[in-house]
Amino acid sequence: MPPLNELYDVVVVGGRVAGATLAANVAKRGMGVCVLERAEFPSDTLSTHLFQNLEGLERLGVMGQLLATGAPPLTEFRLRVEDVDLTQDHPDMAMLNIRRRVLDPLLLNNAEAAGADIALRTRVVGLLHDERRVTGVRIEDPEGRPSEIRARVVIGADGRNSTVARLVGARRYNVTENERAGGLAYYEGVEPHGVLHFYILGSTYFIGSSSDSGLFMASAYYDKADHRRFREGNGFEDALATCPPFASLLKGATLTAPPQFASRWQGFFRESAGPGWALVGDAGHFKDPAPGQGIADAIRQAERLAEYACYGIDTHSLGDQLARWWRWRDHDAAEMYWWAREFGRAGVQSPVVVEMFRRIAADPRTLRAGHAVAFHQQRPFRIFSPVRASTAAGRLLARGGTPRGKVVADLLGLGARDFQRRWRTHRPVYEAGPARAAQEEPEEVLH
Ligand SMILES: Cc1cc2nc3c(=O)[nH]c(=O)nc-3n(C[C@H](O)[C@H](O)[C@H](O)COP(=O)(O)OP(=O)(O)OC[C@H]3O[C@@H](n4cnc5c(N)ncnc54)[C@H](O)[C@@H]3O)c2cc1C
């Protein structure tokens, strides 16, 4: 580890997707930046590892290295919701699946190559202040020795339980609880292929794809109430076997390690800018992982924050620029946040939602637009709109076969939640009590 300077333009706390992307973008602008990361790399972090925003990674200059990991670009979306087939090919909209123990070090090396100083196994334990703003951080090096680094701006890219957020007292708003839990495992022996598999059958989402190094990732998102059933014994593998495409894909494949599970997380926004500090990635905002947006969002946010922060430093308007960035982040993330919440609701899909999917599948252009939601190219509630829900309900009633009361209740529920998300986007509900950020216990359970 090279010796760190006493002063940087930007100190980034946390060195995974958000932190490494931010640091690379700051360094490329010729500013002094260091990344402080408490973990040793390579190491894992909780994720299903599917991501979009390959444009952002192309701009970072890492696409060649990412493809060299053996992860095939996923351009065929094989999607099914109950009996509705939503499969389509998109050579121009690819995803990748790369394990974080591979992706994160690669991004951090890229930041270093761009000129950022990197310190692993280095924990931020406090902030420095003058009477007006945050001016730096207090750290402990790998041997636990304390020291201080000064900075024009300190960015917390330190995840959901952000230390920086706790130290500045950033409050959370529009907090939501998860209704699903998830498990994932990696298999050997599945021929690598460029297909994203996503099947919603009953109350379970089955998601899978080829990953780096010839591995195949299989995951399931299910009702939280079913967690014990999935976790115990061969519950996870037995569940995968109930999904016909997974049963045939995994025939003869070998599980490389016991499945990992996550059962508890919260969605939230957090106050994300103040005098001399800002939060990026999960530190400032976390959404239900069902639509797999966190990594792409972290990359997009970090690119944008680098632009605003560097401009602010150059023009002595840092406070204004960070505040602008926070407003941009909220605007950028709001609709997907509520849609991810909707998508992450427990239970089977309602008949109205299945009918909406049926109508979307019937028209290739609408289907393409539906898939584009996952790429942040289409607003989710333009596709899953109240008008489309009403039309679907009307069709169900006309066709008969679904209890009228059920259709009406589903439609009213969708409408009420749509109203609530619009209302809360404009009038955020802040968490009661003192600012809550880093907790002693992580929110997720991973075992
Ligand atoms: C179950 C689950 C599944 C998911 N699946 C997907 C998916 O398929 N696709 C997707 O795009 N997203 C997924 N996500 C979300 C995704 O993992 C996150 O959005 C992403 O990791 C955010 O990256 P980040 O850099 O902001 O934070 P993190 O990846 O959390 O990194 C924060 C870093 O900060 C470091 N740090 C923390 N405190 C300190 C400190 N005091 N000093 C120094 N360093 C510190 C940590 O060690 C850590 O390395 C999933 C999340 C969950 C919970």
mmCIF file of C-alpha atoms in Angstrom, residues 68-412:
data_model
loop_
_atom_site.group_PDB
_atom_site.id
_atom_site.type_symbol
_atom_site.label_atom_id
_atom_site.label_comp_id
_atom_site.label_asym_id
_atom_site.label_seq_id
_atom_site.Cartn_x
_atom_site.Cartn_y
_atom_site.Cartn_z
ATOM 1 C CA ALA A 68 -12.016 -11.515 -20.472
ATOM 2 C CA THR A 69 -13.480 -12.957 -17.253
ATOM 3 C CA GLY A 70 -15.478 -15.294 -19.498
ATOM 4 C CA ALA A 71 -18.857 -13.751 -18.631
ATOM 5 C CA PRO A 72 -20.954 -13.809 -21.810
ATOM 6 C CA PRO A 73 -22.996 -10.688 -22.633
ATOM 7 C CA LEU A 74 -26.613 -11.587 -21.858
ATOM 8 C CA THR A 75 -28.683 -10.414 -24.787
ATOM 9 C CA GLU A 76 -31.532 -12.905 -24.892
ATOM 10 C CA PHE A 77 -34.087 -12.316 -22.181
ATOM 11 C CA ARG A 78 -35.964 -15.512 -21.585
ATOM 12 C CA LEU A 79 -38.741 -14.250 -19.359
ATOM 13 C CA ARG A 80 -41.936 -15.876 -18.245
ATOM 14 C CA VAL A 81 -44.666 -14.753 -15.864
ATOM 15 C CA GLU A 82 -46.895 -17.750 -15.169
ATOM 16 C CA ASP A 83 -48.101 -18.804 -18.658
ATOM 17 C CA VAL A 84 -47.061 -15.546 -20.366
ATOM 18 C CA ASP A 85 -43.896 -15.772 -22.444
ATOM 19 C CA LEU A 86 -41.979 -12.463 -22.569
ATOM 20 C CA THR A 87 -38.867 -13.697 -24.353
ATOM 21 C CA GLN A 88 -37.037 -11.345 -26.724
ATOM 22 C CA ASP A 89 -33.501 -10.857 -28.070
ATOM 23 C CA HIS A 90 -31.724 -7.531 -27.659
ATOM 24 C CA PRO A 91 -28.279 -7.427 -29.253
ATOM 25 C CA ASP A 92 -28.155 -3.733 -28.275
ATOM 26 C CA MET A 93 -29.130 -4.114 -24.598
ATOM 27 C CA ALA A 94 -26.736 -6.478 -22.864
ATOM 28 C CA MET A 95 -26.317 -7.386 -19.211
ATOM 29 C CA LEU A 96 -23.429 -9.125 -17.521
ATOM 30 C CA ASN A 97 -23.185 -11.376 -14.502
ATOM 31 C CA ILE A 98 -19.794 -11.152 -12.810
ATOM 32 C CA ARG A 99 -19.190 -12.104 -9.211
ATOM 33 C CA ARG A 100 -18.312 -9.176 -7.007
ATOM 34 C CA ARG A 101 -15.066 -10.787 -5.900
ATOM 35 C CA VAL A 102 -14.033 -10.430 -9.571
ATOM 36 C CA LEU A 103 -15.817 -7.199 -10.530
ATOM 37 C CA ASP A 104 -14.888 -5.035 -7.544
ATOM 38 C CA PRO A 105 -11.080 -5.541 -7.600
ATOM 39 C CA LEU A 106 -11.122 -4.958 -11.344
ATOM 40 C CA LEU A 107 -12.864 -1.614 -10.889
ATOM 41 C CA LEU A 108 -10.558 -0.659 -8.048
ATOM 42 C CA ASN A 109 -7.442 -1.504 -10.095
ATOM 43 C CA ASN A 110 -8.867 0.670 -12.846
ATOM 44 C CA ALA A 111 -9.229 3.564 -10.400
ATOM 45 C CA GLU A 112 -5.638 3.076 -9.298
ATOM 46 C CA ALA A 113 -4.457 3.022 -12.911
ATOM 47 C CA ALA A 114 -6.321 6.304 -13.456
ATOM 48 C CA GLY A 115 -4.315 7.874 -10.627
ATOM 49 C CA ALA A 116 -6.291 7.247 -7.424
ATOM 50 C CA ASP A 117 -4.474 6.186 -4.251
ATOM 51 C CA ILE A 118 -6.007 3.048 -2.774
ATOM 52 C CA ALA A 119 -5.816 1.874 0.828
ATOM 53 C CA LEU A 120 -7.326 -1.525 1.629
ATOM 54 C CA ARG A 121 -7.971 -2.802 5.168
ATOM 55 C CA THR A 122 -8.259 0.823 6.157
ATOM 56 C CA ARG A 123 -11.298 1.787 8.168
ATOM 57 C CA VAL A 124 -12.793 5.262 8.480
ATOM 58 C CA VAL A 125 -13.735 5.769 12.115
ATOM 59 C CA GLY A 126 -14.416 9.490 12.336
ATOM 60 C CA LEU A 127 -14.721 12.771 10.459
ATOM 61 C CA LEU A 128 -12.752 15.997 10.788
ATOM 62 C CA HIS A 129 -14.725 19.242 10.867
ATOM 63 C CA ASP A 130 -14.136 22.932 11.037
ATOM 64 C CA GLU A 131 -16.990 25.153 12.188
ATOM 65 C CA ARG A 132 -18.637 25.042 8.744
ATOM 66 C CA ARG A 133 -18.022 21.724 7.093
ATOM 67 C CA VAL A 134 -16.489 18.266 6.988
ATOM 68 C CA THR A 135 -12.783 18.628 6.241
ATOM 69 C CA GLY A 136 -11.478 15.068 6.278
ATOM 70 C CA VAL A 137 -11.502 11.651 7.923
ATOM 71 C CA ARG A 138 -9.944 9.823 10.828
ATOM 72 C CA ILE A 139 -8.760 6.362 9.859
ATOM 73 C CA GLU A 140 -7.291 3.198 11.290
ATOM 74 C CA ASP A 141 -4.723 1.423 9.145
ATOM 75 C CA PRO A 142 -4.503 -2.405 8.881
ATOM 76 C CA GLU A 143 -2.553 -2.495 12.167
ATOM 77 C CA GLY A 144 -5.155 -0.331 13.899
ATOM 78 C CA ARG A 145 -2.918 2.751 13.953
ATOM 79 C CA PRO A 146 -4.933 5.992 13.803
ATOM 80 C CA SER A 147 -4.232 8.893 11.467
ATOM 81 C CA GLU A 148 -6.039 11.726 9.679
ATOM 82 C CA ILE A 149 -6.515 12.727 6.046
ATOM 83 C CA ARG A 150 -7.842 16.094 4.987
ATOM 84 C CA ALA A 151 -10.052 16.603 1.947
ATOM 85 C CA ARG A 152 -12.096 19.218 0.156
ATOM 86 C CA VAL A 153 -14.919 16.716 0.062
ATOM 87 C CA VAL A 154 -15.530 13.345 1.718
ATOM 88 C CA ILE A 155 -17.758 10.924 -0.181
ATOM 89 C CA GLY A 156 -19.416 8.003 1.573
ATOM 90 C CA ALA A 157 -19.545 5.103 -0.897
ATOM 91 C CA ASP A 158 -19.664 2.806 2.074
ATOM 92 C CA GLY A 159 -22.864 0.857 1.556
ATOM 93 C CA ARG A 160 -26.225 0.630 3.274
ATOM 94 C CA ASN A 161 -24.845 0.844 6.798
ATOM 95 C CA SER A 162 -22.749 3.845 5.840
ATOM 96 C CA THR A 163 -20.333 5.108 8.489
ATOM 97 C CA VAL A 164 -20.176 8.528 6.828
ATOM 98 C CA ALA A 165 -23.989 8.785 6.962
ATOM 99 C CA ARG A 166 -23.991 7.991 10.663
ATOM 100 C CA LEU A 167 -21.211 10.455 11.409
ATOM 101 C CA VAL A 168 -22.925 13.347 9.590
ATOM 102 C CA GLY A 169 -26.367 12.357 10.953
ATOM 103 C CA ALA A 170 -27.975 11.872 7.513
ATOM 104 C CA ARG A 171 -31.630 10.888 7.908
ATOM 105 C CA ARG A 172 -33.442 8.239 5.872
ATOM 106 C CA TYR A 173 -36.754 8.816 4.139
ATOM 107 C CA ASN A 174 -39.408 6.774 2.354
ATOM 108 C CA VAL A 175 -38.159 3.617 4.065
ATOM 109 C CA THR A 176 -39.748 0.318 2.982
ATOM 110 C CA GLU A 177 -39.407 -3.231 4.352
ATOM 111 C CA ASN A 178 -38.571 -6.222 2.191
ATOM 112 C CA GLU A 179 -41.314 -8.786 1.638
ATOM 113 C CA ARG A 180 -39.161 -11.333 -0.137
ATOM 114 C CA ALA A 181 -35.963 -13.142 0.747
ATOM 115 C CA GLY A 182 -33.474 -14.635 -1.670
ATOM 116 C CA GLY A 183 -30.915 -17.338 -2.131
ATOM 117 C CA LEU A 184 -28.268 -17.883 -4.760
ATOM 118 C CA ALA A 185 -25.725 -20.487 -5.738
ATOM 119 C CA TYR A 186 -23.105 -21.082 -8.405
ATOM 120 C CA TYR A 187 -22.878 -24.215 -10.492
ATOM 121 C CA GLU A 188 -20.225 -25.741 -12.708
ATOM 122 C CA GLY A 189 -21.062 -27.789 -15.760
ATOM 123 C CA VAL A 190 -23.603 -25.526 -17.498
ATOM 124 C CA GLU A 191 -22.420 -24.521 -20.971
ATOM 125 C CA PRO A 192 -21.918 -20.702 -20.929
ATOM 126 C CA HIS A 193 -24.642 -18.941 -22.910
ATOM 127 C CA GLY A 194 -25.893 -15.385 -23.373
ATOM 128 C CA VAL A 195 -29.375 -15.867 -21.913
ATOM 129 C CA LEU A 196 -30.901 -14.179 -18.901
ATOM 130 C CA HIS A 197 -33.397 -16.619 -17.399
ATOM 131 C CA PHE A 198 -36.190 -14.998 -15.363
ATOM 132 C CA TYR A 199 -39.253 -17.023 -14.516
ATOM 133 C CA ILE A 200 -42.048 -16.019 -12.168
ATOM 134 C CA LEU A 201 -43.927 -19.136 -11.150
ATOM 135 C CA GLY A 202 -46.320 -19.002 -8.231
ATOM 136 C CA SER A 203 -44.782 -16.842 -5.540
ATOM 137 C CA THR A 204 -41.159 -17.531 -6.553
ATOM 138 C CA TYR A 205 -38.894 -15.643 -8.940
ATOM 139 C CA PHE A 206 -36.237 -17.870 -10.511
ATOM 140 C CA ILE A 207 -33.324 -15.897 -11.943
ATOM 141 C CA GLY A 208 -30.212 -17.316 -13.550
ATOM 142 C CA SER A 209 -27.461 -16.726 -16.064
ATOM 143 C CA SER A 210 -23.942 -17.652 -16.982
ATOM 144 C CA SER A 211 -21.372 -15.752 -14.972
ATOM 145 C CA ASP A 212 -17.596 -15.326 -15.105
ATOM 146 C CA SER A 213 -15.134 -18.245 -15.070
ATOM 147 C CA GLY A 214 -17.549 -20.752 -16.629
ATOM 148 C CA LEU A 215 -19.955 -20.632 -13.670
ATOM 149 C CA PHE A 216 -23.739 -20.505 -13.783
ATOM 150 C CA MET A 217 -25.609 -18.461 -11.190
ATOM 151 C CA ALA A 218 -29.040 -19.644 -10.080
ATOM 152 C CA SER A 219 -31.094 -17.640 -7.630
ATOM 153 C CA ALA A 220 -34.583 -17.628 -6.206
ATOM 154 C CA TYR A 221 -36.561 -14.789 -4.627
ATOM 155 C CA TYR A 222 -39.451 -16.024 -2.560
ATOM 156 C CA ASP A 223 -41.813 -14.855 0.164
ATOM 157 C CA LYS A 224 -39.992 -14.034 3.386
ATOM 158 C CA ALA A 225 -42.393 -16.354 5.189
ATOM 159 C CA ASP A 226 -40.922 -19.263 3.168
ATOM 160 C CA HIS A 227 -37.332 -18.523 4.179
ATOM 161 C CA ARG A 228 -36.949 -21.512 6.484
ATOM 162 C CA ARG A 229 -38.226 -23.909 3.811
ATOM 163 C CA PHE A 230 -35.687 -22.617 1.262
ATOM 164 C CA ARG A 231 -32.781 -22.558 3.691
ATOM 165 C CA GLU A 232 -33.089 -25.872 5.413
ATOM 166 C CA GLY A 233 -31.610 -29.067 4.016
ATOM 167 C CA ASN A 234 -31.830 -29.155 0.225
ATOM 168 C CA GLY A 235 -34.720 -26.668 0.233
ATOM 169 C CA PHE A 236 -33.039 -24.320 -2.233
ATOM 170 C CA GLU A 237 -32.092 -26.983 -4.749
ATOM 171 C CA ASP A 238 -35.467 -28.690 -4.384
ATOM 172 C CA ALA A 239 -37.126 -25.353 -5.172
ATOM 173 C CA LEU A 240 -34.968 -24.835 -8.289
ATOM 174 C CA ALA A 241 -36.004 -28.275 -9.468
ATOM 175 C CA THR A 242 -39.662 -27.174 -9.488
ATOM 176 C CA CYS A 243 -38.852 -24.628 -12.232
ATOM 177 C CA PRO A 244 -38.720 -26.702 -15.457
ATOM 178 C CA PRO A 245 -36.077 -24.619 -17.315
ATOM 179 C CA PHE A 246 -33.820 -24.647 -14.244
ATOM 180 C CA ALA A 247 -34.348 -28.352 -13.708
ATOM 181 C CA SER A 248 -33.150 -29.050 -17.231
ATOM 182 C CA LEU A 249 -30.287 -26.484 -17.153
ATOM 183 C CA LEU A 250 -28.909 -27.816 -13.889
ATOM 184 C CA LYS A 251 -29.198 -31.489 -14.749
ATOM 185 C CA GLY A 252 -25.724 -32.922 -14.220
ATOM 186 C CA ALA A 253 -24.333 -29.561 -12.997
ATOM 187 C CA THR A 254 -22.311 -29.357 -9.774
ATOM 188 C CA LEU A 255 -22.990 -26.933 -6.968
ATOM 189 C CA THR A 256 -19.682 -25.173 -6.225
ATOM 190 C CA ALA A 257 -20.486 -24.038 -2.663
ATOM 191 C CA PRO A 258 -23.499 -24.005 -0.339
ATOM 192 C CA PRO A 259 -26.175 -21.481 -1.351
ATOM 193 C CA GLN A 260 -26.105 -18.030 0.247
ATOM 194 C CA PHE A 261 -29.208 -16.339 1.550
ATOM 195 C CA ALA A 262 -30.394 -12.821 2.315
ATOM 196 C CA SER A 263 -33.532 -12.352 4.334
ATOM 197 C CA ARG A 264 -33.642 -8.816 5.603
ATOM 198 C CA TRP A 265 -33.081 -5.457 3.953
ATOM 199 C CA GLN A 266 -34.839 -2.139 3.782
ATOM 200 C CA GLY A 267 -35.331 0.177 0.866
ATOM 201 C CA PHE A 268 -34.616 3.829 1.598
ATOM 202 C CA PHE A 269 -33.408 7.192 0.448
ATOM 203 C CA ARG A 270 -31.000 9.073 2.650
ATOM 204 C CA GLU A 271 -30.039 12.736 2.861
ATOM 205 C CA SER A 272 -27.083 12.618 0.518
ATOM 206 C CA ALA A 273 -25.220 15.916 0.548
ATOM 207 C CA GLY A 274 -24.093 18.522 3.048
ATOM 208 C CA PRO A 275 -21.151 20.842 3.721
ATOM 209 C CA GLY A 276 -18.060 18.954 2.602
ATOM 210 C CA TRP A 277 -19.725 15.545 2.213
ATOM 211 C CA ALA A 278 -21.950 13.457 -0.031
ATOM 212 C CA LEU A 279 -23.192 9.863 -0.224
ATOM 213 C CA VAL A 280 -23.238 7.703 -3.350
ATOM 214 C CA GLY A 281 -24.467 4.195 -4.226
ATOM 215 C CA ASP A 282 -26.127 2.168 -1.491
ATOM 216 C CA ALA A 283 -24.937 4.610 1.169
ATOM 217 C CA GLY A 284 -27.490 7.118 -0.100
ATOM 218 C CA HIS A 285 -30.213 4.939 -1.524
ATOM 219 C CA PHE A 286 -31.132 1.267 -1.621
ATOM 220 C CA LYS A 287 -33.973 -0.374 -3.502
ATOM 221 C CA ASP A 288 -35.424 -3.854 -3.508
ATOM 222 C CA PRO A 289 -32.956 -6.013 -5.467
ATOM 223 C CA ALA A 290 -35.640 -7.931 -7.419
ATOM 224 C CA PRO A 291 -35.064 -5.958 -10.654
ATOM 225 C CA GLY A 292 -31.251 -5.949 -10.140
ATOM 226 C CA GLN A 293 -30.522 -2.251 -10.504
ATOM 227 C CA GLY A 294 -28.089 -1.441 -7.682
ATOM 228 C CA ILE A 295 -24.801 -1.875 -9.537
ATOM 229 C CA ALA A 296 -25.868 0.005 -12.674
ATOM 230 C CA ASP A 297 -27.294 2.787 -10.506
ATOM 231 C CA ALA A 298 -24.112 3.027 -8.449
ATOM 232 C CA ILE A 299 -22.059 3.408 -11.654
ATOM 233 C CA ARG A 300 -24.406 6.051 -13.067
ATOM 234 C CA GLN A 301 -24.552 7.985 -9.802
ATOM 235 C CA ALA A 302 -20.776 7.890 -9.345
ATOM 236 C CA GLU A 303 -20.127 9.200 -12.845
ATOM 237 C CA ARG A 304 -22.535 12.059 -12.268
ATOM 238 C CA LEU A 305 -21.253 12.854 -8.780
ATOM 239 C CA ALA A 306 -17.655 13.039 -10.041
ATOM 240 C CA GLU A 307 -18.778 15.612 -12.598
ATOM 241 C CA TYR A 308 -20.661 17.757 -10.061
ATOM 242 C CA ALA A 309 -18.047 17.506 -7.310
ATOM 243 C CA CYS A 310 -15.075 18.307 -9.554
ATOM 244 C CA TYR A 311 -16.914 21.245 -11.101
ATOM 245 C CA GLY A 312 -17.809 22.432 -7.601
ATOM 246 C CA ILE A 313 -14.185 22.250 -6.449
ATOM 247 C CA ASP A 314 -12.988 24.075 -9.571
ATOM 248 C CA THR A 315 -15.550 26.857 -9.298
ATOM 249 C CA HIS A 316 -15.729 27.128 -5.476
ATOM 250 C CA SER A 317 -19.394 26.150 -5.607
ATOM 251 C CA LEU A 318 -19.063 22.717 -4.040
ATOM 252 C CA GLY A 319 -22.022 23.039 -1.670
ATOM 253 C CA ASP A 320 -24.392 24.014 -4.493
ATOM 254 C CA GLN A 321 -23.109 21.289 -6.782
ATOM 255 C CA LEU A 322 -23.455 18.555 -4.167
ATOM 256 C CA ALA A 323 -26.994 19.695 -3.375
ATOM 257 C CA ARG A 324 -27.804 19.640 -7.106
ATOM 258 C CA TRP A 325 -26.384 16.158 -7.346
ATOM 259 C CA TRP A 326 -28.591 14.956 -4.489
ATOM 260 C CA ARG A 327 -31.699 16.369 -6.222
ATOM 261 C CA TRP A 328 -30.636 14.708 -9.476
ATOM 262 C CA ARG A 329 -30.147 11.349 -7.660
ATOM 263 C CA ASP A 330 -33.595 11.479 -6.108
ATOM 264 C CA HIS A 331 -35.189 12.324 -9.417
ATOM 265 C CA ASP A 332 -33.179 9.675 -11.257
ATOM 266 C CA ALA A 333 -33.998 6.930 -8.761
ATOM 267 C CA ALA A 334 -37.556 7.692 -7.631
ATOM 268 C CA GLU A 335 -39.645 5.803 -10.131
ATOM 269 C CA MET A 336 -37.476 2.689 -10.180
ATOM 270 C CA TYR A 337 -37.453 2.701 -6.389
ATOM 271 C CA TRP A 338 -41.221 2.391 -6.170
ATOM 272 C CA TRP A 339 -41.409 -0.033 -9.034
ATOM 273 C CA ALA A 340 -38.776 -2.264 -7.416
ATOM 274 C CA ARG A 341 -40.870 -2.102 -4.258
ATOM 275 C CA GLU A 342 -43.931 -3.187 -6.250
ATOM 276 C CA PHE A 343 -41.968 -5.936 -7.990
ATOM 277 C CA GLY A 344 -40.617 -7.138 -4.648
ATOM 278 C CA ARG A 345 -44.038 -7.592 -3.066
ATOM 279 C CA ALA A 346 -44.705 -11.027 -1.632
ATOM 280 C CA GLY A 347 -47.195 -13.502 -3.047
ATOM 281 C CA VAL A 348 -48.265 -14.616 -6.473
ATOM 282 C CA GLN A 349 -48.744 -12.026 -9.215
ATOM 283 C CA SER A 350 -52.262 -10.662 -9.218
ATOM 284 C CA PRO A 351 -54.513 -11.552 -12.183
ATOM 285 C CA VAL A 352 -54.479 -7.890 -13.247
ATOM 286 C CA VAL A 353 -50.675 -7.824 -13.340
ATOM 287 C CA VAL A 354 -50.501 -11.117 -15.260
ATOM 288 C CA GLU A 355 -52.989 -9.695 -17.755
ATOM 289 C CA MET A 356 -50.841 -6.563 -18.105
ATOM 290 C CA PHE A 357 -47.857 -8.788 -18.897
ATOM 291 C CA ARG A 358 -50.019 -10.689 -21.417
ATOM 292 C CA ARG A 359 -50.843 -7.474 -23.264
ATOM 293 C CA ILE A 360 -47.222 -6.320 -23.169
ATOM 294 C CA ALA A 361 -46.069 -9.666 -24.593
ATOM 295 C CA ALA A 362 -48.580 -9.406 -27.444
ATOM 296 C CA ASP A 363 -46.826 -6.437 -29.063
ATOM 297 C CA PRO A 364 -43.058 -6.719 -29.787
ATOM 298 C CA ARG A 365 -42.530 -2.937 -29.533
ATOM 299 C CA THR A 366 -44.210 -2.731 -26.159
ATOM 300 C CA LEU A 367 -42.307 -5.813 -25.052
ATOM 301 C CA ARG A 368 -39.042 -4.181 -26.045
ATOM 302 C CA ALA A 369 -40.036 -1.072 -24.113
ATOM 303 C CA GLY A 370 -40.847 -3.301 -21.138
ATOM 304 C CA HIS A 371 -37.381 -4.845 -21.240
ATOM 305 C CA ALA A 372 -35.857 -1.390 -21.614
ATOM 306 C CA VAL A 373 -37.131 -0.619 -18.102
ATOM 307 C CA ALA A 374 -34.324 -2.796 -16.746
ATOM 308 C CA PHE A 375 -31.834 -0.642 -18.665
ATOM 309 C CA HIS A 376 -33.088 2.651 -17.312
ATOM 310 C CA GLN A 377 -34.156 3.537 -20.853
ATOM 311 C CA GLN A 378 -37.863 3.465 -20.158
ATOM 312 C CA ARG A 379 -39.836 4.665 -17.150
ATOM 313 C CA PRO A 380 -41.382 1.655 -15.360
ATOM 314 C CA PHE A 381 -44.736 3.281 -14.680
ATOM 315 C CA ARG A 382 -45.101 4.228 -18.325
ATOM 316 C CA ILE A 383 -45.191 0.538 -19.084
ATOM 317 C CA PHE A 384 -46.953 -0.624 -15.936
ATOM 318 C CA SER A 385 -49.253 2.374 -15.981
ATOM 319 C CA PRO A 386 -52.600 2.846 -14.224
ATOM 320 C CA VAL A 387 -54.225 3.045 -17.683
ATOM 321 C CA ARG A 388 -52.749 -0.304 -18.698
ATOM 322 C CA ALA A 389 -53.865 -1.773 -15.353
ATOM 323 C CA SER A 390 -57.428 -0.529 -15.880
ATOM 324 C CA THR A 391 -57.505 -1.909 -19.413
ATOM 325 C CA ALA A 392 -56.220 -5.252 -18.168
ATOM 326 C CA ALA A 393 -58.881 -5.317 -15.446
ATOM 327 C CA GLY A 394 -61.568 -4.485 -18.030
ATOM 328 C CA ARG A 395 -60.408 -7.351 -20.240
ATOM 329 C CA LEU A 396 -60.412 -9.791 -17.348
ATOM 330 C CA LEU A 397 -63.954 -8.801 -16.398
ATOM 331 C CA ALA A 398 -65.163 -9.063 -20.001
ATOM 332 C CA ARG A 399 -63.518 -12.461 -20.461
ATOM 333 C CA GLY A 400 -64.937 -13.823 -17.191
ATOM 334 C CA GLY A 401 -63.395 -16.603 -15.149
ATOM 335 C CA THR A 402 -61.735 -14.349 -12.565
ATOM 336 C CA PRO A 403 -63.855 -13.329 -9.580
ATOM 337 C CA ARG A 404 -65.060 -9.776 -10.079
ATOM 338 C CA GLY A 405 -64.254 -8.837 -6.478
ATOM 339 C CA LYS A 406 -60.662 -10.015 -6.887
ATOM 340 C CA VAL A 407 -60.145 -7.965 -10.049
ATOM 341 C CA VAL A 408 -61.600 -4.846 -8.454
ATOM 342 C CA ALA A 409 -59.550 -5.317 -5.270
ATOM 343 C CA ASP A 410 -56.328 -5.774 -7.285
ATOM 344 C CA LEU A 411 -57.021 -2.701 -9.338
ATOM 345 C CA LEU A 412 -57.829 -0.597 -6.286
#
